[in-house]
Amino acid sequence: MRKKLLWIGPDAAVIDANVRAALPLTDILAENSLNAACDRLRQANFDVAVVSLASLDSTGEEALARLFAAAPHLPVIVHHRTGTIDDVIHLTRQGAFHVLLGDIEPETLADAVSRAVRQSQLRELSPASAPWRHLLIGQSRAMLQVCEIIQLVAAKRCTILISGETGTGKEVIAKAIHAASNRASQPMVCVNCTALPATLIESELFGHTKGAFTGAVNSRLGRFEQAHRGTLFLDEIGDLPLEAQSKILRVLQEQEFQRVGSSETVRVDVRVIAASNVDLEQAVRERRFREDLYYRLNVVPIHLLPLRDRREDIPLLLQFFLDKIRAAENAPPKQISAEAVECLQQLPWPGNVRQLEHAVQMAFALSGDRRVLCPNDFIIRRPMAFSPSASPEVPAPARLVRIPKGGLNFDEVVGSFELSLLNQALTVSGGNKARAADLLQIKRTTLLAKMKSLTNAAPSGEVADSLEDFIPAGIASPAS
């Protein structure tokens, strides 16, 4: 089915042929002025609009306000030839679906148009004001695809398996699914399977009767029974022992179970959503996870990409976290400089969205009364862990540092890099300084001297053998 695009701007009469070629299934109608475009929107429906701010007699904010007055739910892509990251953040907050900077690249425009059309289709199925959609921050292709899946399966009873690295927001996705379902008025019970004591897993999940075991002084409802008619979220399900996995499989198949110490069968109506940050297929091959349970859970798979693979969502997430922290602290609003946003978009974020939020919290606190957060406010605390794609035996790429436009402090960068190497060696050696020196192929006395000098040069309270990295936000990690 062909889509309709309204092109608005002074160059509308001469739309590049490459742009038309990149949108073969899209009918493009052009208007040179904002007034004519608004009149056109009141007369006909369009799937998306592209507004070029060059030579318009309106600012981006004014143009968006007038377009939304004419077509409230229209996705609008803004082309700002001379714009900056600050303009992207500002226009996005004003409702722009996407902001294109510099010259238009047909492929980039086609991708943005495709995502905008997909959002229009999603809005037809679910109003934009739906509470569950506000839980999900981001307009990347990956996030929009997740939204589509949620909209399609939320009302169904089928089980869902959410996969992704730690910190990508699996529990947030589960909450969005529950909020979008017809079970939203019923309880959602979250269970961290990693935190369940091995001896009490069955009691925690299915409940027990009084006197069922030592210490069971009262009867207790299990998590399945607590989630009756609602949703049960089993986080990190790959950490459950095999015996518990077999019992969960029976509940999923039969929707019934018995409490510990009772022969009474309890029937429940529960929608199960599971999540794991480990590869369950690999766990099945290694016989650490039941194959039949994996297939029973993986009816609808949702995979969350790591933050480094959807960097276009970072500006929106930064603003969301800033607003969230400001409200919690009842503090004046703050902004993040364009340089800081650019630096943050270059980092690998091994801790994903959770790490980004913690970085914003730290920067907000350390910036004091300043209203603008700069790159130096973002000191990224990175756990000492090797990237899955990297190996200790493989040398790091030659380009370890990206020099930002404003330059950098050479001594600070070199010191941070040396501190990173020392901490990695100390981590691998378990704190044995002689072994760490051997790993770095230096003398033990040299390692001790460097530790002393770097500790003295580091901020107060930071110790070189604390087994953690403190890397300025303008520096890319070797794993990036």
mmCIF file of N, CA and C in Angstrom, residues 100-217:
data_model
loop_
_atom_site.group_PDB
_atom_site.id
_atom_site.type_symbol
_atom_site.label_atom_id
_atom_site.label_comp_id
_atom_site.label_asym_id
_atom_site.label_seq_id
_atom_site.Cartn_x
_atom_site.Cartn_y
_atom_site.Cartn_z
ATOM 1 N N LEU A 100 16.876 15.693 11.090
ATOM 2 C CA LEU A 100 17.990 15.460 10.177
ATOM 3 C C LEU A 100 18.876 16.694 10.166
ATOM 4 N N LEU A 101 20.183 16.512 10.394
ATOM 5 C CA LEU A 101 21.131 17.618 10.388
ATOM 6 C C LEU A 101 21.971 17.579 9.114
ATOM 7 N N GLY A 102 22.422 18.755 8.665
ATOM 8 C CA GLY A 102 23.274 18.817 7.478
ATOM 9 C C GLY A 102 22.511 18.512 6.204
ATOM 10 N N ASP A 103 23.225 18.034 5.200
ATOM 11 C CA ASP A 103 22.585 17.681 3.934
ATOM 12 C C ASP A 103 21.784 16.389 4.093
ATOM 13 N N ILE A 104 20.693 16.306 3.358
ATOM 14 C CA ILE A 104 19.832 15.120 3.452
ATOM 15 C C ILE A 104 20.475 13.951 2.711
ATOM 16 N N GLU A 105 20.619 12.852 3.414
ATOM 17 C CA GLU A 105 21.053 11.611 2.786
ATOM 18 C C GLU A 105 19.807 10.768 2.514
ATOM 19 N N PRO A 106 19.554 10.433 1.242
ATOM 20 C CA PRO A 106 18.312 9.732 0.886
ATOM 21 C C PRO A 106 18.049 8.478 1.714
ATOM 22 N N GLU A 107 19.114 7.689 1.981
ATOM 23 C CA GLU A 107 18.901 6.451 2.733
ATOM 24 C C GLU A 107 18.471 6.748 4.166
ATOM 25 N N THR A 108 19.090 7.764 4.774
ATOM 26 C CA THR A 108 18.726 8.132 6.144
ATOM 27 C C THR A 108 17.293 8.648 6.195
ATOM 28 N N LEU A 109 16.930 9.463 5.212
ATOM 29 C CA LEU A 109 15.564 9.973 5.152
ATOM 30 C C LEU A 109 14.575 8.835 4.965
ATOM 31 N N ALA A 110 14.897 7.890 4.073
ATOM 32 C CA ALA A 110 13.992 6.765 3.823
ATOM 33 C C ALA A 110 13.780 5.945 5.083
ATOM 34 N N ASP A 111 14.848 5.759 5.861
ATOM 35 C CA ASP A 111 14.721 5.008 7.119
ATOM 36 C C ASP A 111 13.823 5.749 8.096
ATOM 37 N N ALA A 112 14.009 7.073 8.209
ATOM 38 C CA ALA A 112 13.182 7.858 9.131
ATOM 39 C C ALA A 112 11.723 7.843 8.699
ATOM 40 N N VAL A 113 11.478 7.953 7.397
ATOM 41 C CA VAL A 113 10.105 7.920 6.881
ATOM 42 C C VAL A 113 9.463 6.570 7.168
ATOM 43 N N SER A 114 10.229 5.496 6.972
ATOM 44 C CA SER A 114 9.695 4.153 7.232
ATOM 45 C C SER A 114 9.294 3.997 8.691
ATOM 46 N N ARG A 115 10.130 4.493 9.601
ATOM 47 C CA ARG A 115 9.814 4.384 11.030
ATOM 48 C C ARG A 115 8.620 5.261 11.397
ATOM 49 N N ALA A 116 8.527 6.427 10.764
ATOM 50 C CA ALA A 116 7.397 7.321 11.039
ATOM 51 C C ALA A 116 6.086 6.704 10.579
ATOM 52 N N VAL A 117 6.111 6.083 9.415
ATOM 53 C CA VAL A 117 4.901 5.422 8.900
ATOM 54 C C VAL A 117 4.505 4.282 9.829
ATOM 55 N N ARG A 118 5.514 3.556 10.313
ATOM 56 C CA ARG A 118 5.226 2.456 11.233
ATOM 57 C C ARG A 118 4.591 2.979 12.513
ATOM 58 N N GLN A 119 5.064 4.129 12.986
ATOM 59 C CA GLN A 119 4.467 4.720 14.185
ATOM 60 C C GLN A 119 3.027 5.129 13.926
ATOM 61 N N SER A 120 2.747 5.653 12.731
ATOM 62 C CA SER A 120 1.369 6.026 12.392
ATOM 63 C C SER A 120 0.456 4.801 12.440
ATOM 64 N N GLN A 121 0.951 3.698 11.895
ATOM 65 C CA GLN A 121 0.155 2.468 11.922
ATOM 66 C C GLN A 121 -0.059 1.991 13.350
ATOM 67 N N LEU A 122 0.983 2.115 14.174
ATOM 68 C CA LEU A 122 0.865 1.714 15.575
ATOM 69 C C LEU A 122 -0.137 2.593 16.306
ATOM 70 N N ARG A 123 -0.138 3.888 15.990
ATOM 71 C CA ARG A 123 -1.058 4.814 16.651
ATOM 72 C C ARG A 123 -2.506 4.484 16.285
ATOM 73 N N GLU A 124 -2.734 4.004 15.061
ATOM 74 C CA GLU A 124 -4.089 3.631 14.674
ATOM 75 C C GLU A 124 -4.606 2.489 15.532
ATOM 76 N N LEU A 125 -3.670 1.615 15.954
ATOM 77 C CA LEU A 125 -4.066 0.497 16.806
ATOM 78 C C LEU A 125 -4.172 0.890 18.267
ATOM 79 N N SER A 126 -3.333 1.839 18.672
ATOM 80 C CA SER A 126 -3.291 2.235 20.078
ATOM 81 C C SER A 126 -3.099 3.737 20.180
ATOM 82 N N PRO A 127 -3.928 4.443 20.941
ATOM 83 C CA PRO A 127 -3.766 5.880 21.081
ATOM 84 C C PRO A 127 -2.399 6.242 21.640
ATOM 85 N N ALA A 128 -1.891 7.416 21.209
ATOM 86 C CA ALA A 128 -0.563 7.837 21.664
ATOM 87 C C ALA A 128 -0.534 8.067 23.166
ATOM 88 N N SER A 129 -1.715 8.287 23.741
ATOM 89 C CA SER A 129 -1.763 8.551 25.170
ATOM 90 C C SER A 129 -1.780 7.275 26.015
ATOM 91 N N ALA A 130 -1.696 6.113 25.356
ATOM 92 C CA ALA A 130 -1.713 4.859 26.100
ATOM 93 C C ALA A 130 -0.599 4.851 27.137
ATOM 94 N N PRO A 131 -0.906 4.548 28.391
ATOM 95 C CA PRO A 131 0.107 4.624 29.455
ATOM 96 C C PRO A 131 1.337 3.768 29.187
ATOM 97 N N TRP A 132 1.155 2.616 28.583
ATOM 98 C CA TRP A 132 2.291 1.721 28.401
ATOM 99 C C TRP A 132 3.337 2.306 27.468
ATOM 100 N N ARG A 133 2.921 3.119 26.496
ATOM 101 C CA ARG A 133 3.882 3.670 25.543
ATOM 102 C C ARG A 133 4.813 4.672 26.205
ATOM 103 N N HIS A 134 4.332 5.337 27.247
ATOM 104 C CA HIS A 134 5.163 6.321 27.926
ATOM 105 C C HIS A 134 6.243 5.666 28.782
ATOM 106 N N LEU A 135 6.143 4.353 28.972
ATOM 107 C CA LEU A 135 7.190 3.648 29.701
ATOM 108 C C LEU A 135 8.441 3.452 28.855
ATOM 109 N N LEU A 136 8.274 3.498 27.533
ATOM 110 C CA LEU A 136 9.361 3.169 26.612
ATOM 111 C C LEU A 136 9.900 4.440 25.984
ATOM 112 N N ILE A 137 11.144 4.783 26.289
ATOM 113 C CA ILE A 137 11.759 6.002 25.795
ATOM 114 C C ILE A 137 12.650 5.662 24.605
ATOM 115 N N GLY A 138 12.354 6.264 23.462
ATOM 116 C CA GLY A 138 13.187 6.040 22.282
ATOM 117 C C GLY A 138 12.364 5.965 21.019
ATOM 118 N N GLN A 139 12.968 6.396 19.926
ATOM 119 C CA GLN A 139 12.317 6.348 18.619
ATOM 120 C C GLN A 139 13.179 5.617 17.600
ATOM 121 N N SER A 140 14.147 4.829 18.062
ATOM 122 C CA SER A 140 14.973 4.057 17.141
ATOM 123 C C SER A 140 14.129 2.963 16.498
ATOM 124 N N ARG A 141 14.650 2.450 15.405
ATOM 125 C CA ARG A 141 13.928 1.377 14.712
ATOM 126 C C ARG A 141 13.706 0.187 15.639
ATOM 127 N N ALA A 142 14.742 -0.141 16.436
ATOM 128 C CA ALA A 142 14.625 -1.283 17.349
ATOM 129 C C ALA A 142 13.519 -1.064 18.365
ATOM 130 N N MET A 143 13.415 0.146 18.926
ATOM 131 C CA MET A 143 12.394 0.416 19.932
ATOM 132 C C MET A 143 11.004 0.405 19.317
ATOM 133 N N LEU A 144 10.867 0.933 18.115
ATOM 134 C CA LEU A 144 9.558 0.927 17.455
ATOM 135 C C LEU A 144 9.114 -0.493 17.124
ATOM 136 N N GLN A 145 10.065 -1.348 16.771
ATOM 137 C CA GLN A 145 9.713 -2.749 16.511
ATOM 138 C C GLN A 145 9.221 -3.431 17.780
ATOM 139 N N VAL A 146 9.866 -3.125 18.902
ATOM 140 C CA VAL A 146 9.406 -3.679 20.184
ATOM 141 C C VAL A 146 7.991 -3.199 20.483
ATOM 142 N N CYS A 147 7.718 -1.915 20.222
ATOM 143 C CA CYS A 147 6.375 -1.375 20.451
ATOM 144 C C CYS A 147 5.336 -2.089 19.591
ATOM 145 N N GLU A 148 5.702 -2.375 18.362
ATOM 146 C CA GLU A 148 4.773 -3.095 17.477
ATOM 147 C C GLU A 148 4.440 -4.472 18.039
ATOM 148 N N ILE A 149 5.478 -5.186 18.503
ATOM 149 C CA ILE A 149 5.240 -6.522 19.063
ATOM 150 C C ILE A 149 4.347 -6.438 20.289
ATOM 151 N N ILE A 150 4.624 -5.466 21.158
ATOM 152 C CA ILE A 150 3.814 -5.314 22.366
ATOM 153 C C ILE A 150 2.360 -5.072 22.007
ATOM 154 N N GLN A 151 2.120 -4.192 21.034
ATOM 155 C CA GLN A 151 0.755 -3.885 20.642
ATOM 156 C C GLN A 151 0.029 -5.120 20.104
ATOM 157 N N LEU A 152 0.759 -5.976 19.393
ATOM 158 C CA LEU A 152 0.148 -7.144 18.764
ATOM 159 C C LEU A 152 -0.151 -8.268 19.762
ATOM 160 N N VAL A 153 0.720 -8.440 20.768
ATOM 161 C CA VAL A 153 0.593 -9.611 21.633
ATOM 162 C C VAL A 153 0.106 -9.305 23.039
ATOM 163 N N ALA A 154 -0.008 -8.022 23.392
ATOM 164 C CA ALA A 154 -0.337 -7.684 24.780
ATOM 165 C C ALA A 154 -1.642 -8.311 25.242
ATOM 166 N N ALA A 155 -2.635 -8.316 24.381
ATOM 167 C CA ALA A 155 -3.946 -8.830 24.778
ATOM 168 C C ALA A 155 -4.020 -10.348 24.747
ATOM 169 N N LYS A 156 -2.996 -10.991 24.205
ATOM 170 C CA LYS A 156 -2.991 -12.453 24.126
ATOM 171 C C LYS A 156 -2.465 -13.037 25.437
ATOM 172 N N ARG A 157 -2.711 -14.336 25.614
ATOM 173 C CA ARG A 157 -2.278 -15.003 26.833
ATOM 174 C C ARG A 157 -0.915 -15.681 26.665
ATOM 175 N N CYS A 158 -0.375 -15.687 25.457
ATOM 176 C CA CYS A 158 0.856 -16.412 25.158
ATOM 177 C C CYS A 158 2.021 -15.918 26.016
ATOM 178 N N THR A 159 2.927 -16.839 26.328
ATOM 179 C CA THR A 159 4.106 -16.475 27.099
ATOM 180 C C THR A 159 5.088 -15.712 26.217
ATOM 181 N N ILE A 160 5.899 -14.875 26.853
ATOM 182 C CA ILE A 160 6.850 -14.027 26.141
ATOM 183 C C ILE A 160 8.209 -14.185 26.799
ATOM 184 N N LEU A 161 9.246 -14.317 25.983
ATOM 185 C CA LEU A 161 10.618 -14.411 26.480
ATOM 186 C C LEU A 161 11.390 -13.185 26.017
ATOM 187 N N ILE A 162 11.849 -12.387 26.975
ATOM 188 C CA ILE A 162 12.601 -11.171 26.680
ATOM 189 C C ILE A 162 14.077 -11.449 26.917
ATOM 190 N N SER A 163 14.887 -11.204 25.920
ATOM 191 C CA SER A 163 16.327 -11.425 26.040
ATOM 192 C C SER A 163 17.064 -10.112 25.813
ATOM 193 N N GLY A 164 18.273 -10.051 26.306
ATOM 194 C CA GLY A 164 19.077 -8.843 26.149
ATOM 195 C C GLY A 164 20.093 -8.733 27.262
ATOM 196 N N GLU A 165 21.091 -7.901 27.046
ATOM 197 C CA GLU A 165 22.140 -7.722 28.037
ATOM 198 C C GLU A 165 21.593 -7.106 29.324
ATOM 199 N N THR A 166 22.367 -7.203 30.377
ATOM 200 C CA THR A 166 21.996 -6.579 31.641
ATOM 201 C C THR A 166 21.860 -5.074 31.463
ATOM 202 N N GLY A 167 20.762 -4.527 31.998
ATOM 203 C CA GLY A 167 20.575 -3.083 31.953
ATOM 204 C C GLY A 167 19.865 -2.560 30.726
ATOM 205 N N THR A 168 19.409 -3.436 29.836
ATOM 206 C CA THR A 168 18.730 -2.960 28.620
ATOM 207 C C THR A 168 17.265 -2.609 28.864
ATOM 208 N N GLY A 169 16.720 -2.984 30.013
ATOM 209 C CA GLY A 169 15.346 -2.606 30.329
ATOM 210 C C GLY A 169 14.330 -3.704 30.150
ATOM 211 N N LYS A 170 14.703 -4.947 30.439
ATOM 212 C CA LYS A 170 13.788 -6.070 30.240
ATOM 213 C C LYS A 170 12.565 -5.971 31.149
ATOM 214 N N GLU A 171 12.769 -5.548 32.394
ATOM 215 C CA GLU A 171 11.624 -5.424 33.300
ATOM 216 C C GLU A 171 10.692 -4.298 32.869
ATOM 217 N N VAL A 172 11.245 -3.224 32.316
ATOM 218 C CA VAL A 172 10.415 -2.131 31.811
ATOM 219 C C VAL A 172 9.535 -2.623 30.661
ATOM 220 N N ILE A 173 10.103 -3.439 29.787
ATOM 221 C CA ILE A 173 9.321 -4.004 28.684
ATOM 222 C C ILE A 173 8.208 -4.890 29.230
ATOM 223 N N ALA A 174 8.524 -5.695 30.244
ATOM 224 C CA ALA A 174 7.497 -6.555 30.848
ATOM 225 C C ALA A 174 6.370 -5.719 31.439
ATOM 226 N N LYS A 175 6.707 -4.628 32.099
ATOM 227 C CA LYS A 175 5.681 -3.755 32.671
ATOM 228 C C LYS A 175 4.834 -3.109 31.570
ATOM 229 N N ALA A 176 5.460 -2.764 30.460
ATOM 230 C CA ALA A 176 4.717 -2.180 29.349
ATOM 231 C C ALA A 176 3.737 -3.201 28.762
ATOM 232 N N ILE A 177 4.171 -4.450 28.649
ATOM 233 C CA ILE A 177 3.281 -5.505 28.141
ATOM 234 C C ILE A 177 2.087 -5.669 29.068
ATOM 235 N N HIS A 178 2.344 -5.707 30.356
ATOM 236 C CA HIS A 178 1.246 -5.850 31.322
ATOM 237 C C HIS A 178 0.296 -4.658 31.251
ATOM 238 N N ALA A 179 0.862 -3.440 31.167
ATOM 239 C CA ALA A 179 0.024 -2.236 31.116
ATOM 240 C C ALA A 179 -0.800 -2.171 29.847
ATOM 241 N N ALA A 180 -0.297 -2.765 28.755
ATOM 242 C CA ALA A 180 -1.031 -2.740 27.486
ATOM 243 C C ALA A 180 -2.051 -3.864 27.373
ATOM 244 N N SER A 181 -2.020 -4.810 28.293
ATOM 245 C CA SER A 181 -2.890 -5.984 28.203
ATOM 246 C C SER A 181 -4.234 -5.742 28.876
ATOM 247 N N ASN A 182 -5.134 -6.700 28.699
ATOM 248 C CA ASN A 182 -6.429 -6.623 29.379
ATOM 249 C C ASN A 182 -6.338 -7.088 30.831
ATOM 250 N N ARG A 183 -5.103 -7.332 31.292
ATOM 251 C CA ARG A 183 -4.861 -7.705 32.687
ATOM 252 C C ARG A 183 -4.291 -6.535 33.484
ATOM 253 N N ALA A 184 -4.264 -5.349 32.886
ATOM 254 C CA ALA A 184 -3.588 -4.208 33.501
ATOM 255 C C ALA A 184 -4.156 -3.854 34.871
ATOM 256 N N SER A 185 -5.448 -4.124 35.091
ATOM 257 C CA SER A 185 -6.051 -3.795 36.388
ATOM 258 C C SER A 185 -5.756 -4.839 37.459
ATOM 259 N N GLN A 186 -5.149 -5.951 37.049
ATOM 260 C CA GLN A 186 -4.801 -7.027 37.977
ATOM 261 C C GLN A 186 -3.321 -6.930 38.358
ATOM 262 N N PRO A 187 -2.892 -7.657 39.371
ATOM 263 C CA PRO A 187 -1.501 -7.502 39.841
ATOM 264 C C PRO A 187 -0.480 -8.025 38.848
ATOM 265 N N MET A 188 0.683 -7.368 38.852
ATOM 266 C CA MET A 188 1.864 -7.888 38.165
ATOM 267 C C MET A 188 2.886 -8.226 39.238
ATOM 268 N N VAL A 189 3.275 -9.477 39.316
ATOM 269 C CA VAL A 189 4.206 -9.950 40.339
ATOM 270 C C VAL A 189 5.557 -10.217 39.677
ATOM 271 N N CYS A 190 6.610 -9.583 40.201
ATOM 272 C CA CYS A 190 7.954 -9.727 39.645
ATOM 273 C C CYS A 190 8.799 -10.615 40.555
ATOM 274 N N VAL A 191 9.480 -11.558 39.957
ATOM 275 C CA VAL A 191 10.320 -12.494 40.707
ATOM 276 C C VAL A 191 11.727 -12.477 40.121
ATOM 277 N N ASN A 192 12.716 -12.175 40.950
ATOM 278 C CA ASN A 192 14.110 -12.269 40.545
ATOM 279 C C ASN A 192 14.589 -13.676 40.860
ATOM 280 N N CYS A 193 14.668 -14.510 39.844
ATOM 281 C CA CYS A 193 14.998 -15.913 40.069
ATOM 282 C C CYS A 193 16.389 -16.093 40.662
ATOM 283 N N THR A 194 17.287 -15.164 40.397
ATOM 284 C CA THR A 194 18.637 -15.256 40.955
ATOM 285 C C THR A 194 18.620 -15.119 42.465
ATOM 286 N N ALA A 195 17.674 -14.345 42.982
ATOM 287 C CA ALA A 195 17.635 -14.067 44.421
ATOM 288 C C ALA A 195 16.890 -15.129 45.217
ATOM 289 N N LEU A 196 16.283 -16.109 44.560
ATOM 290 C CA LEU A 196 15.522 -17.135 45.275
ATOM 291 C C LEU A 196 16.478 -18.155 45.907
ATOM 292 N N PRO A 197 16.404 -18.381 47.216
ATOM 293 C CA PRO A 197 17.227 -19.424 47.840
ATOM 294 C C PRO A 197 16.867 -20.792 47.268
ATOM 295 N N ALA A 198 17.880 -21.590 46.981
ATOM 296 C CA ALA A 198 17.645 -22.879 46.328
ATOM 297 C C ALA A 198 16.678 -23.754 47.114
ATOM 298 N N THR A 199 16.733 -23.678 48.456
ATOM 299 C CA THR A 199 15.886 -24.543 49.277
ATOM 300 C C THR A 199 14.448 -24.032 49.402
ATOM 301 N N LEU A 200 14.216 -22.797 48.973
ATOM 302 C CA LEU A 200 12.894 -22.213 49.146
ATOM 303 C C LEU A 200 12.222 -21.837 47.821
ATOM 304 N N ILE A 201 12.817 -22.258 46.708
ATOM 305 C CA ILE A 201 12.263 -21.866 45.402
ATOM 306 C C ILE A 201 10.831 -22.340 45.253
ATOM 307 N N GLU A 202 10.577 -23.624 45.568
ATOM 308 C CA GLU A 202 9.234 -24.176 45.385
ATOM 309 C C GLU A 202 8.230 -23.469 46.278
ATOM 310 N N SER A 203 8.624 -23.183 47.521
ATOM 311 C CA SER A 203 7.736 -22.490 48.438
ATOM 312 C C SER A 203 7.461 -21.067 47.959
ATOM 313 N N GLU A 204 8.489 -20.375 47.446
ATOM 314 C CA GLU A 204 8.323 -19.002 46.963
ATOM 315 C C GLU A 204 7.375 -18.952 45.772
ATOM 316 N N LEU A 205 7.508 -19.890 44.871
ATOM 317 C CA LEU A 205 6.710 -19.853 43.648
ATOM 318 C C LEU A 205 5.296 -20.391 43.851
ATOM 319 N N PHE A 206 5.157 -21.466 44.631
ATOM 320 C CA PHE A 206 3.857 -22.141 44.732
ATOM 321 C C PHE A 206 3.204 -22.026 46.106
ATOM 322 N N GLY A 207 3.923 -21.467 47.085
ATOM 323 C CA GLY A 207 3.341 -21.318 48.417
ATOM 324 C C GLY A 207 3.480 -22.577 49.257
ATOM 325 N N HIS A 208 3.087 -22.496 50.540
ATOM 326 C CA HIS A 208 3.156 -23.660 51.416
ATOM 327 C C HIS A 208 2.060 -23.555 52.481
ATOM 328 N N THR A 209 1.812 -24.693 53.093
ATOM 329 C CA THR A 209 0.843 -24.731 54.183
ATOM 330 C C THR A 209 1.569 -24.622 55.520
ATOM 331 N N LYS A 210 0.822 -24.324 56.555
ATOM 332 C CA LYS A 210 1.391 -24.230 57.896
ATOM 333 C C LYS A 210 1.966 -25.577 58.318
ATOM 334 N N GLY A 211 3.224 -25.573 58.780
ATOM 335 C CA GLY A 211 3.873 -26.794 59.231
ATOM 336 C C GLY A 211 4.445 -27.650 58.119
ATOM 337 N N ALA A 212 4.464 -27.137 56.885
ATOM 338 C CA ALA A 212 4.967 -27.928 55.759
ATOM 339 C C ALA A 212 6.447 -28.246 55.917
ATOM 340 N N PHE A 213 7.181 -27.362 56.580
ATOM 341 C CA PHE A 213 8.600 -27.591 56.839
ATOM 342 C C PHE A 213 8.994 -26.749 58.046
ATOM 343 N N THR A 214 10.182 -26.983 58.554
ATOM 344 C CA THR A 214 10.646 -26.253 59.727
ATOM 345 C C THR A 214 10.677 -24.753 59.440
ATOM 346 N N GLY A 215 10.004 -24.012 60.277
ATOM 347 C CA GLY A 215 9.954 -22.565 60.083
ATOM 348 C C GLY A 215 8.690 -22.092 59.398
ATOM 349 N N ALA A 216 7.871 -23.016 58.874
ATOM 350 C CA ALA A 216 6.620 -22.635 58.211
ATOM 351 C C ALA A 216 5.532 -22.502 59.277
ATOM 352 N N VAL A 217 5.571 -21.387 60.018
ATOM 353 C CA VAL A 217 4.631 -21.200 61.117
ATOM 354 C C VAL A 217 3.269 -20.741 60.622
#
